[in-house]
Short mmCIF file of C-alpha atoms and ligand atoms in Angstrom, two decimals:
data_model
loop_
_atom_site.label_atom_id
_atom_site.label_comp_id
_atom_site.label_asym_id
_atom_site.label_seq_id
_atom_site.Cartn_x
_atom_site.Cartn_y
_atom_site.Cartn_z
CA UNK A 1 104.66 130.97 133.70
CA UNK A 2 106.41 128.17 132.57
CA UNK A 3 104.45 125.34 131.88
CA UNK A 4 104.54 122.61 134.87
CA UNK A 5 102.82 119.22 135.29
CA UNK A 6 100.10 119.19 138.28
CA UNK A 7 99.81 116.42 140.90
CA UNK A 8 99.35 113.17 139.22
CA UNK A 9 100.44 109.36 139.55
CA UNK A 10 101.26 107.05 137.12
CA UNK A 11 102.25 107.63 133.52
CA UNK A 12 101.86 111.33 131.38
CA UNK A 13 100.42 110.50 128.54
CA UNK A 14 101.86 113.08 125.76
CA UNK A 15 99.94 113.48 121.98
CA UNK A 16 100.23 116.32 119.39
CA UNK A 17 96.31 117.01 118.02
CA UNK A 18 96.04 117.48 114.31
CA UNK A 19 92.84 117.72 112.33
CA UNK A 20 91.78 116.99 108.60
CA UNK A 21 88.98 118.40 107.27
CA UNK A 22 87.99 119.02 110.59
CA UNK A 23 88.27 115.22 111.73
CA UNK A 24 90.59 114.94 114.97
CA UNK A 25 93.35 113.08 115.37
CA UNK A 26 95.26 112.78 118.66
CA UNK A 27 98.89 111.24 117.93
CA UNK A 28 100.13 109.43 120.92
CA UNK A 29 103.87 110.14 121.40
CA UNK A 30 104.78 108.65 124.88
CA UNK A 31 103.16 107.07 128.26
CA UNK A 32 102.02 104.03 126.33
CA UNK A 33 103.32 100.56 127.94
CA UNK A 34 104.89 98.46 125.13
CA UNK A 35 102.24 97.15 122.57
CA UNK A 36 103.03 93.26 122.38
CA UNK A 37 102.66 91.17 118.78
CA UNK A 38 104.78 90.07 115.85
CA UNK A 39 102.74 91.91 113.58
CA UNK A 40 100.76 95.06 113.45
CA UNK A 41 97.32 93.20 113.36
CA UNK A 42 98.35 91.13 116.42
CA UNK A 43 99.38 94.58 118.02
CA UNK A 44 95.55 95.65 117.11
CA UNK A 45 94.67 92.70 119.15
CA UNK A 46 96.86 92.98 122.21
CA UNK A 47 95.50 96.48 122.67
CA UNK A 48 92.18 95.56 122.39
CA UNK A 49 92.48 92.89 124.99
CA UNK A 50 95.56 94.39 127.30
CA UNK A 51 95.50 98.45 126.85
CA UNK A 52 91.41 99.08 125.96
CA UNK A 53 91.48 101.59 129.56
CA UNK A 54 94.23 103.75 127.84
CA UNK A 55 91.83 103.99 124.67
CA UNK A 56 89.16 105.59 126.69
CA UNK A 57 91.64 107.80 128.90
CA UNK A 58 92.53 109.35 125.85
CA UNK A 59 89.42 109.58 123.39
CA UNK A 60 86.38 109.54 125.85
CA UNK A 61 85.58 112.67 127.96
CA UNK A 62 86.61 114.42 130.14
CA UNK A 63 90.17 114.43 127.82
CA UNK A 64 88.60 113.58 124.45
CA UNK A 65 85.02 113.59 123.36
CA UNK A 66 82.02 110.91 121.54
CA UNK A 67 83.47 112.21 118.19
CA UNK A 68 87.54 111.87 119.08
CA UNK A 69 89.81 109.94 116.80
CA UNK A 70 93.52 108.42 117.63
CA UNK A 71 96.66 107.09 115.97
CA UNK A 72 99.52 104.93 118.17
CA UNK A 73 102.49 104.89 116.34
CA UNK A 74 104.03 101.37 116.71
CA UNK A 75 106.79 99.18 115.17
CA UNK A 76 105.78 97.57 111.75
CA UNK A 77 107.05 93.89 110.88
CA UNK A 78 107.25 95.15 106.87
CA UNK A 79 110.72 96.38 106.07
CA UNK A 80 109.86 98.83 103.91
CA UNK A 81 107.33 100.45 106.39
CA UNK A 82 108.46 104.02 107.95
CA UNK A 83 106.06 103.35 110.71
CA UNK A 84 103.09 101.15 111.70
CA UNK A 85 100.14 102.47 113.57
CA UNK A 86 97.02 101.12 115.57
CA UNK A 87 93.92 103.33 114.86
CA UNK A 88 91.53 104.08 117.69
CA UNK A 89 87.92 105.62 118.09
CA UNK A 90 84.56 105.58 120.25
CA UNK A 91 84.33 102.21 120.33
CA UNK A 92 87.49 100.11 119.33
CA UNK A 93 90.28 100.14 116.93
CA UNK A 94 89.97 100.98 113.00
CA UNK A 95 91.61 98.66 110.27
CA UNK A 96 92.32 102.16 107.73
CA UNK A 97 91.68 105.72 108.37
CA UNK A 98 93.00 107.92 105.43
CA UNK A 99 92.17 111.26 107.18
CA UNK A 100 94.75 109.85 109.93
CA UNK A 101 97.19 108.75 107.04
CA UNK A 102 97.11 112.50 105.68
CA UNK A 103 97.95 113.75 109.10
CA UNK A 104 100.44 111.07 109.83
CA UNK A 105 102.46 111.62 106.67
CA UNK A 106 102.68 115.23 107.58
CA UNK A 107 103.47 114.44 111.03
CA UNK A 108 106.19 111.65 110.08
CA UNK A 109 108.55 114.70 108.10
CA UNK A 110 107.91 117.16 110.59
CA UNK A 111 108.88 114.81 113.67
CA UNK A 112 111.68 113.12 111.49
CA UNK A 113 110.35 109.77 111.76
CA UNK A 114 111.77 109.57 108.16
CA UNK A 115 115.20 110.31 106.87
CA UNK A 116 116.53 113.18 104.51
CA UNK A 117 112.89 114.46 103.13
CA UNK A 118 112.68 114.84 99.86
CA UNK A 119 111.23 118.17 97.93
CA UNK A 120 108.72 118.33 96.17
CA UNK A 121 107.32 114.92 97.83
CA UNK A 122 108.52 112.76 100.73
CA UNK A 123 107.12 109.42 100.79
CA UNK A 124 106.24 107.95 104.13
CA UNK A 125 105.08 104.20 104.03
CA UNK A 126 102.71 103.85 106.74
CA UNK A 127 101.59 100.26 107.83
CA UNK A 128 98.00 100.60 108.78
CA UNK A 129 96.16 97.39 110.28
CA UNK A 130 94.20 96.58 106.46
CA UNK A 131 98.32 96.83 105.23
CA UNK A 132 100.69 98.86 103.69
CA UNK A 133 99.80 102.35 102.57
CA UNK A 134 102.19 104.66 100.61
CA UNK A 135 101.79 108.60 101.69
CA UNK A 136 103.61 111.61 99.89
CA UNK A 137 103.63 114.59 101.36
CA UNK A 138 104.77 117.95 99.81
CA UNK A 139 107.40 119.26 101.00
CA UNK A 140 109.49 122.43 99.95
CA UNK A 141 111.49 124.72 101.82
CA UNK A 142 111.82 122.79 105.05
CA UNK A 143 107.55 122.92 105.10
CA UNK A 144 105.23 120.16 104.97
CA UNK A 145 102.02 120.24 103.15
CA UNK A 146 99.08 118.22 101.36
CA UNK A 147 99.58 114.63 101.31
CA UNK A 148 98.12 111.92 98.79
CA UNK A 149 98.06 108.22 99.63
CA UNK A 150 97.82 105.07 97.89
CA UNK A 151 95.71 102.69 99.89
CA UNK A 152 95.56 98.97 99.56
CA UNK A 153 93.77 97.22 97.10
CA UNK A 154 90.06 98.53 97.04
CA UNK A 155 87.00 96.58 95.75
CA UNK A 156 83.18 96.25 95.68
CA UNK A 157 82.40 93.51 97.71
CA UNK A 158 78.43 93.24 96.99
CA UNK A 159 76.21 95.57 94.95
CA UNK A 160 72.28 96.19 95.34
CA UNK A 161 72.04 94.16 98.63
CA UNK A 162 68.54 94.34 99.91
CA UNK A 163 68.42 94.52 103.79
CA UNK A 164 65.48 95.23 106.52
CA UNK A 165 66.68 98.19 108.58
CA UNK A 166 64.75 98.96 111.21
CA UNK A 167 62.27 101.76 111.00
CA UNK A 168 62.97 102.08 107.61
CA UNK A 169 62.00 98.65 106.00
CA UNK A 170 63.83 97.32 102.88
CA UNK A 171 66.73 99.25 101.68
CA UNK A 172 69.00 98.32 98.90
CA UNK A 173 72.76 99.30 99.69
CA UNK A 174 76.19 98.35 98.31
CA UNK A 175 79.03 97.50 100.33
CA UNK A 176 82.48 98.31 99.36
CA UNK A 177 86.01 97.64 100.76
CA UNK A 178 88.88 100.81 101.42
CA UNK A 179 90.96 99.52 104.23
CA UNK A 180 87.66 99.06 105.95
CA UNK A 181 84.12 97.78 104.87
CA UNK A 182 81.36 100.50 104.59
CA UNK A 183 77.77 100.30 103.43
CA UNK A 184 76.60 103.09 100.65
CA UNK A 185 73.14 104.37 100.36
CA UNK A 186 71.82 107.24 98.60
CA UNK A 187 70.36 109.92 101.77
CA UNK A 188 67.31 110.40 99.44
CA UNK A 189 65.77 106.87 100.50
CA UNK A 190 65.48 108.22 103.54
CA UNK A 191 64.09 111.70 102.58
CA UNK A 192 67.56 113.31 103.95
CA UNK A 193 70.04 115.52 102.43
CA UNK A 194 73.41 114.69 103.75
CA UNK A 195 74.65 118.67 103.12
CA UNK A 196 71.57 119.87 104.91
CA UNK A 197 69.56 117.25 107.38
CA UNK A 198 70.40 117.53 110.84
CA UNK A 199 73.37 115.15 111.91
CA UNK A 200 71.23 113.63 114.26
CA UNK A 201 68.89 112.26 111.71
CA UNK A 202 71.60 111.21 109.46
CA UNK A 203 73.16 109.35 112.38
CA UNK A 204 70.02 107.51 113.08
CA UNK A 205 69.61 106.30 109.61
CA UNK A 206 73.18 105.34 108.96
CA UNK A 207 73.29 103.77 112.25
CA UNK A 208 70.06 101.60 111.63
CA UNK A 209 71.89 100.57 107.91
CA UNK A 210 74.77 100.10 109.78
CA UNK A 211 73.14 97.66 112.29
CA UNK A 212 71.33 95.70 109.64
CA UNK A 213 74.38 94.91 107.24
CA UNK A 214 76.07 93.84 110.33
CA UNK A 215 73.37 91.26 111.24
CA UNK A 216 72.28 90.29 107.71
CA UNK A 217 75.07 90.24 105.14
CA UNK A 218 78.29 88.15 106.05
CA UNK A 219 81.37 89.93 104.98
CA UNK A 220 84.98 88.17 104.18
CA UNK A 221 88.21 89.71 103.37
CA UNK A 222 90.40 87.71 101.28
CA UNK A 223 93.79 88.32 103.60
CA UNK A 224 92.36 88.38 107.10
CA UNK A 225 89.40 87.72 109.07
CA UNK A 226 90.46 90.70 111.27
CA UNK A 227 89.60 93.01 108.40
CA UNK A 228 86.04 91.31 107.80
CA UNK A 229 83.52 93.60 109.59
CA UNK A 230 81.46 96.28 108.62
CA UNK A 231 82.83 99.60 110.12
CA UNK A 232 80.15 102.08 109.09
CA UNK A 233 77.65 103.46 106.83
CA UNK A 234 78.34 106.67 104.26
CA UNK A 235 75.17 108.33 103.09
CA UNK A 236 75.88 110.02 99.85
CA UNK A 237 74.27 112.64 97.86
CA UNK A 238 73.84 110.02 94.67
CA UNK A 239 76.09 111.93 92.35
CA UNK A 240 78.50 108.68 91.70
CA UNK A 241 78.34 109.43 87.68
CA UNK A 242 82.20 111.39 86.58
CA UNK A 243 81.36 114.86 87.25
CA UNK A 244 83.84 117.43 87.93
CA UNK A 245 81.60 118.88 90.54
CA UNK A 246 81.96 117.98 94.36
CA UNK A 247 80.04 114.90 95.64
CA UNK A 248 79.07 115.01 99.26
CA UNK A 249 78.77 112.02 101.60
CA UNK A 250 78.53 111.71 105.61
CA UNK A 251 80.44 108.79 107.18
CA UNK A 252 79.01 107.64 110.46
CA UNK A 253 81.42 104.83 111.92
CA UNK A 254 82.21 102.77 115.21
CA UNK A 255 79.82 103.54 117.79
CA UNK A 256 77.29 106.19 115.91
CA UNK A 257 80.69 108.52 115.66
CA UNK A 258 80.59 111.07 113.06
CA UNK A 259 83.51 111.94 110.61
CA UNK A 260 83.90 115.38 109.97
CA UNK A 261 86.22 114.77 106.76
CA UNK A 262 85.18 113.25 103.61
CA UNK A 263 86.55 109.69 105.27
CA UNK A 264 89.68 108.87 103.32
CA UNK A 265 88.91 104.90 103.39
CA UNK A 266 85.41 105.95 102.60
CA UNK A 267 86.60 107.75 99.56
CA UNK A 268 88.72 104.87 98.70
CA UNK A 269 86.12 102.40 98.91
CA UNK A 270 83.47 104.79 97.24
CA UNK A 271 85.93 105.38 94.34
CA UNK A 272 86.21 101.39 93.86
CA UNK A 273 82.53 101.17 93.88
CA UNK A 274 81.97 103.81 91.33
CA UNK A 275 85.20 101.77 88.85
CA UNK A 276 83.45 98.65 89.42
CA UNK A 277 79.89 100.04 88.53
CA UNK A 278 81.87 101.96 85.16
CA UNK A 279 80.38 105.41 86.08
CA UNK A 280 84.47 106.61 86.33
CA UNK A 281 87.42 105.45 84.27
CA UNK A 282 91.48 105.22 85.63
CA UNK A 283 92.88 108.62 86.70
CA UNK A 284 89.66 110.44 86.72
CA UNK A 285 89.69 112.70 89.59
CA UNK A 286 87.02 113.44 91.63
CA UNK A 287 86.33 115.44 94.63
CA UNK A 288 84.45 114.17 97.82
CA UNK A 289 83.17 116.61 99.89
CA UNK A 290 82.04 116.07 103.99
CA UNK A 291 78.49 116.77 104.19
CA UNK A 292 79.72 117.76 107.79
CA UNK A 293 82.18 120.69 107.28
CA UNK A 294 82.30 121.06 103.73
CA UNK A 295 85.81 119.90 103.98
CA UNK A 296 87.42 118.07 100.32
CA UNK A 297 89.49 115.06 99.38
CA UNK A 298 90.20 114.24 95.99
CA UNK A 299 90.16 110.74 94.64
CA UNK A 300 90.87 108.64 91.53
CA UNK A 301 91.41 105.08 90.84
CA UNK A 302 94.83 104.68 89.44
CA UNK A 303 95.69 101.12 88.74
CA UNK A 304 93.64 97.89 88.27
CA UNK A 305 94.98 94.76 90.53
CA UNK A 306 93.17 92.23 92.59
CA UNK A 307 92.61 91.31 96.13
CA UNK A 308 92.08 87.60 96.30
CA UNK A 309 89.08 86.86 93.98
CA UNK A 310 88.06 90.27 93.81
CA UNK A 311 88.97 92.72 90.86
CA UNK A 312 90.13 95.71 92.98
CA UNK A 313 92.00 98.93 92.23
CA UNK A 314 94.43 100.95 94.08
CA UNK A 315 92.91 104.06 95.05
CA UNK A 316 94.92 107.66 95.31
CA UNK A 317 93.23 110.12 97.84
CA UNK A 318 94.96 113.54 98.50
CA UNK A 319 93.84 116.08 101.39
CA UNK A 320 95.44 118.56 103.90
CA UNK A 321 95.95 117.97 107.71
CA UNK A 322 96.63 120.64 110.15
CA UNK A 323 98.19 121.00 113.66
CA UNK A 324 95.96 122.33 116.55
CA UNK A 325 98.08 121.25 119.59
CA UNK A 326 99.80 119.50 121.84
CA UNK A 327 98.91 118.00 125.51
CA UNK A 328 100.10 116.10 128.06
CA UNK A 329 97.42 113.90 130.35
CA UNK A 330 97.50 113.09 133.61
CA UNK A 331 95.52 110.75 136.26
CA UNK A 332 94.77 111.45 139.59
CA UNK A 333 94.07 108.04 141.65
CA UNK A 334 91.05 109.57 143.69
CA UNK A 335 89.30 110.76 140.44
CA UNK A 336 86.41 108.94 140.05
CA UNK A 337 85.89 109.72 136.23
CA UNK A 338 89.66 109.67 135.00
CA UNK A 339 88.87 106.11 132.95
CA UNK A 340 86.79 108.52 130.63
CA UNK A 341 83.07 108.58 130.01
CA UNK A 342 80.77 109.10 126.98
CA UNK A 343 77.40 111.01 126.70
CA UNK A 344 75.16 109.34 124.47
O1 HY3 B 1 89.35 109.37 106.83
C1 HY3 B 1 89.07 107.99 107.18
O2 HY3 B 1 89.36 106.92 106.48
C2 HY3 B 1 88.59 107.85 108.52
N1 HY3 B 1 87.99 109.14 109.27
C3 HY3 B 1 87.45 108.61 110.51
C4 HY3 B 1 86.58 107.25 109.95
C5 HY3 B 1 87.86 106.88 108.85
O3 HY3 B 1 88.52 105.79 109.64
#
């Protein structure tokens, strides 16, 4: 039977679904109104203020779920960018997303958003809200594969900051930036293990840390105030010294959303932190494993740079994304739940 659209009213939202290390990415192909704004950052403000109901339609139940993640492709004001992108999740709009860049790199080549793919790698310049991210997509015999990307300058913002965390007392955290700001804590501080503990316990501890840092530490970013907020907390296994063994972490971001992947922007921030502490050298590759699914990314600092007054590094992260399907979503006017809902 041929697929036909059911009864509906209004625009049909069409998407391609992928996952990177288990973390979903819903790439929006059509159905969105024009996103106004001269820059990718101002487009991010525009969708937040004027089109947020569409985020809920696509991210929330019944079409999505609590931990759904999305990407909306937009025009970029940077001439060398192949595409601009806005990221969305259960609470709003992120400034950087590594798992999405890994998926979008493949998608951009497969859906011909770049001219003339090159073997063995095709470069795709993706303008994220945090800045230009260069992705390199494996390409041979017409097929796309793994993706590595060079992120925006990443830096340790503050180390050994003590905050008072509700339910846990004083906790010492590091705060680092990898396109978004994260707090980092060894899960042992909460008697938890990122690979074995219940997800709910990891989420509770990480969320308490996020709330504490958000209210007690003032963040700033040298290039834009839009970037100066804490995106989430990453609990680690504490294995930050260089080793050829993988190190595990779990990222809890936005509104207690759990990343299934090792978190590309988190790996970027964690590598910057390890480099800042003298625990790794340039070009020493580490493997980062998701405590949630066991999926892996690699990460290394490849170059020293600056970001305003911060000593920063360019970090390369690599991983693999897969397609899971395509969908067309419709709405019916008498459906009271059409705008989406979440269960807490
Ligand atoms: O890989 C990343 O960077 C992202 N995954 C979900 C949370 C982060 O934005």
